[in-house]
């Protein structure tokens, strides 16, 4: 059995550090004892991107905000679906994540951060949303394991009434707020629907081959 190799540690503002491991050809980002993401299980992150784009089929030049780069699966899925006129803003809080993307995971990243359609903003996605002013056609949130502040307590605010109201204000009419989660959360689903969104809850598999754990993505369309 191949032992995992620690490649780096990234500090998280107001939260515990993240660790990047490699086992053979696979990479894993770990928070304490929780594996947040892995190259072995990218299916639901890809689905977050592709299913959001499917909901923007009538928008010729959409502007998307992705909260959390992670391993870039959602960003690459979005770029593969969108045309040359699209804009994608990526908000990433942790500098180490981007250092890993340009360093040990550069082959996986495949230049997506240098795509001319992409703007990288280092900082809290909540602040980017608050400054949105109705400019986005879609906001995609994958900054925790679900609608709670696992990575850092401050992320809880993204999923509360104020955070949802801010996201709604940052979206154009008919815009989509997509939220990824490792597990169902009925209380959040009700809160989401009570915040001025028509909500669709979709279950997706963790792996692209349709296997693995079942994850959840909520798609809320701004009323």
XYZ file of C-alpha atoms in Angstrom:
223
model
C 0.000 0.000 0.000
C 1.337 3.431 -0.974
C 1.640 5.806 1.974
C 0.370 9.364 1.388
C 3.066 12.010 0.955
C 2.531 15.432 2.541
C 3.249 18.058 -0.112
C 2.293 21.236 1.695
C 0.369 23.066 4.394
C -1.808 26.114 3.658
C -2.966 28.518 6.327
C -6.671 29.397 6.411
C -7.624 32.797 7.866
C -9.476 32.205 11.160
C -9.495 28.455 10.595
C -7.312 25.335 10.884
C -4.734 24.739 8.134
C -5.278 22.660 5.026
C -2.869 19.900 3.992
C -2.142 18.620 0.516
C -1.256 14.935 0.174
C -0.341 12.786 -2.797
C -0.786 9.023 -2.934
C 0.487 7.679 -6.228
C -1.230 9.755 -8.919
C -3.998 10.984 -6.596
C -4.098 14.285 -4.680
C -6.107 14.965 -1.527
C -6.766 18.194 0.391
C -7.404 17.463 4.063
C -8.738 19.568 6.929
C -7.763 17.957 10.237
C -9.274 14.447 9.816
C -11.661 15.417 7.009
C -10.789 14.810 3.368
C -12.322 17.884 1.737
C -11.576 16.958 -1.850
C -9.725 14.398 -3.901
C -8.852 13.778 -7.525
C -10.504 10.367 -7.096
C -13.911 11.943 -6.463
C -14.599 14.881 -8.756
C -17.987 13.987 -10.216
C -20.162 16.245 -8.080
C -17.786 19.218 -8.453
C -17.934 18.775 -12.229
C -21.733 18.508 -12.020
C -21.855 21.781 -10.085
C -20.336 23.483 -13.106
C -22.091 21.683 -15.929
C -25.564 21.748 -14.371
C -25.254 25.449 -13.637
C -24.265 26.126 -17.245
C -27.254 24.083 -18.423
C -29.468 26.527 -16.527
C -27.852 29.457 -18.362
C -28.383 28.102 -21.862
C -30.307 31.210 -22.943
C -27.598 33.607 -21.722
C -25.110 34.327 -24.560
C -22.419 36.031 -22.454
C -22.869 34.943 -18.833
C -20.799 36.159 -15.895
C -20.254 33.475 -13.259
C -18.751 33.731 -9.783
C -17.171 30.568 -8.377
C -16.599 30.618 -4.635
C -13.665 28.355 -3.836
C -11.160 27.123 -6.450
C -10.529 23.815 -4.685
C -8.877 21.579 -7.251
C -10.423 23.454 -10.160
C -12.871 20.755 -11.267
C -15.832 23.147 -11.306
C -13.872 25.886 -13.071
C -12.638 23.562 -15.815
C -16.145 22.139 -16.291
C -17.565 25.650 -16.656
C -14.884 26.764 -19.114
C -15.514 23.682 -21.261
C -19.206 24.597 -21.550
C -19.011 28.381 -21.998
C -18.248 30.421 -25.093
C -15.576 33.032 -25.645
C -17.823 35.898 -24.475
C -18.327 34.453 -20.982
C -16.660 35.793 -17.837
C -15.746 33.709 -14.801
C -14.614 35.254 -11.537
C -12.981 32.852 -9.070
C -12.844 33.969 -5.432
C -10.316 31.999 -3.363
C -9.537 32.789 0.258
C -6.446 30.614 0.725
C -3.288 31.622 -1.182
C -1.827 28.146 -0.675
C -4.621 26.612 -2.760
C -3.527 28.669 -5.766
C 0.137 27.945 -5.056
C -0.663 24.231 -5.157
C -2.657 24.689 -8.373
C 0.308 26.349 -10.056
C 2.838 24.040 -8.395
C 2.416 20.323 -7.651
C -1.026 20.154 -9.316
C -0.102 22.204 -12.408
C -0.745 19.274 -14.762
C -4.241 18.855 -13.313
C -4.908 22.615 -13.437
C -4.124 22.543 -17.185
C -3.803 26.329 -17.432
C -7.418 27.054 -16.460
C -6.423 29.953 -14.215
C -4.728 31.617 -17.185
C -7.787 31.374 -19.433
C -8.591 34.910 -20.699
C -12.185 34.499 -19.503
C -11.047 34.000 -15.889
C -10.437 36.646 -13.238
C -8.929 35.433 -9.967
C -9.796 37.391 -6.828
C -7.945 36.474 -3.652
C -10.174 36.984 -0.641
C -13.446 36.113 1.041
C -16.153 35.222 -1.474
C -18.679 36.826 0.887
C -17.090 40.197 0.217
C -17.103 39.577 -3.522
C -20.805 38.712 -3.336
C -21.559 41.810 -1.251
C -19.963 43.967 -3.942
C -21.778 42.126 -6.736
C -24.482 44.669 -7.418
C -26.549 42.431 -9.697
C -23.683 41.655 -12.061
C -23.671 37.856 -11.950
C -25.747 35.366 -13.905
C -24.693 32.573 -11.546
C -22.899 32.144 -8.224
C -21.458 28.716 -7.444
C -20.508 28.020 -3.833
C -18.259 25.127 -2.841
C -16.269 26.538 0.073
C -17.198 23.964 2.730
C -18.555 20.422 2.963
C -22.039 21.910 2.950
C -24.012 24.897 4.251
C -21.975 25.253 7.416
C -18.601 26.774 8.225
C -16.476 23.624 8.378
C -13.402 25.275 6.863
C -13.819 28.431 8.963
C -16.722 29.546 11.193
C -17.107 32.826 9.284
C -18.371 30.868 6.269
C -21.609 30.184 8.156
C -22.723 33.653 7.085
C -22.860 32.628 3.435
C -25.753 30.261 4.142
C -27.799 32.305 6.601
C -30.602 34.729 5.709
C -28.222 37.663 5.263
C -25.829 35.675 3.101
C -28.622 34.392 0.897
C -30.069 37.904 0.596
C -26.643 39.214 -0.429
C -26.315 36.489 -3.065
C -29.763 37.296 -4.399
C -28.803 40.971 -4.712
C -25.595 40.032 -6.520
C -27.532 38.078 -9.157
C -29.347 39.416 -12.155
C -33.090 38.588 -12.375
C -33.367 34.905 -13.215
C -29.800 34.301 -12.037
C -28.779 31.050 -10.346
C -27.234 30.427 -6.928
C -25.771 26.901 -6.791
C -24.662 25.430 -3.462
C -22.713 22.156 -3.164
C -23.010 19.879 -0.133
C -21.671 16.506 0.909
C -25.012 15.654 2.524
C -28.679 16.747 2.625
C -29.676 19.616 4.873
C -33.469 20.081 5.034
C -33.250 23.180 7.240
C -30.970 24.944 4.784
C -33.176 23.873 1.861
C -36.201 25.487 3.536
C -34.237 28.626 4.369
C -32.993 28.824 0.777
C -36.531 28.576 -0.599
C -37.737 31.256 1.836
C -35.094 33.722 0.584
C -36.580 34.641 -2.779
C -35.337 31.638 -4.780
C -37.104 28.844 -6.627
C -35.019 25.905 -5.379
C -34.252 22.619 -7.097
C -32.379 19.976 -5.065
C -30.335 17.520 -7.133
C -28.505 14.425 -5.899
C -25.267 13.531 -7.672
C -22.623 10.872 -7.212
C -19.151 11.729 -5.978
C -17.398 9.972 -8.848
C -17.727 10.819 -12.524
C -18.465 7.147 -13.272
C -21.709 7.449 -11.281
C -20.393 5.635 -8.228
C -19.347 6.703 -4.754
C -21.145 8.692 -2.090
C -24.230 10.749 -2.891
C -23.776 14.513 -2.715
C -26.339 17.296 -3.013
C -26.452 20.461 -5.110
C -29.148 23.085 -4.591
C -29.915 25.343 -7.550
C -31.835 28.457 -6.599
C -33.200 30.681 -9.357
C -33.728 34.298 -8.340
C -37.404 35.149 -8.502
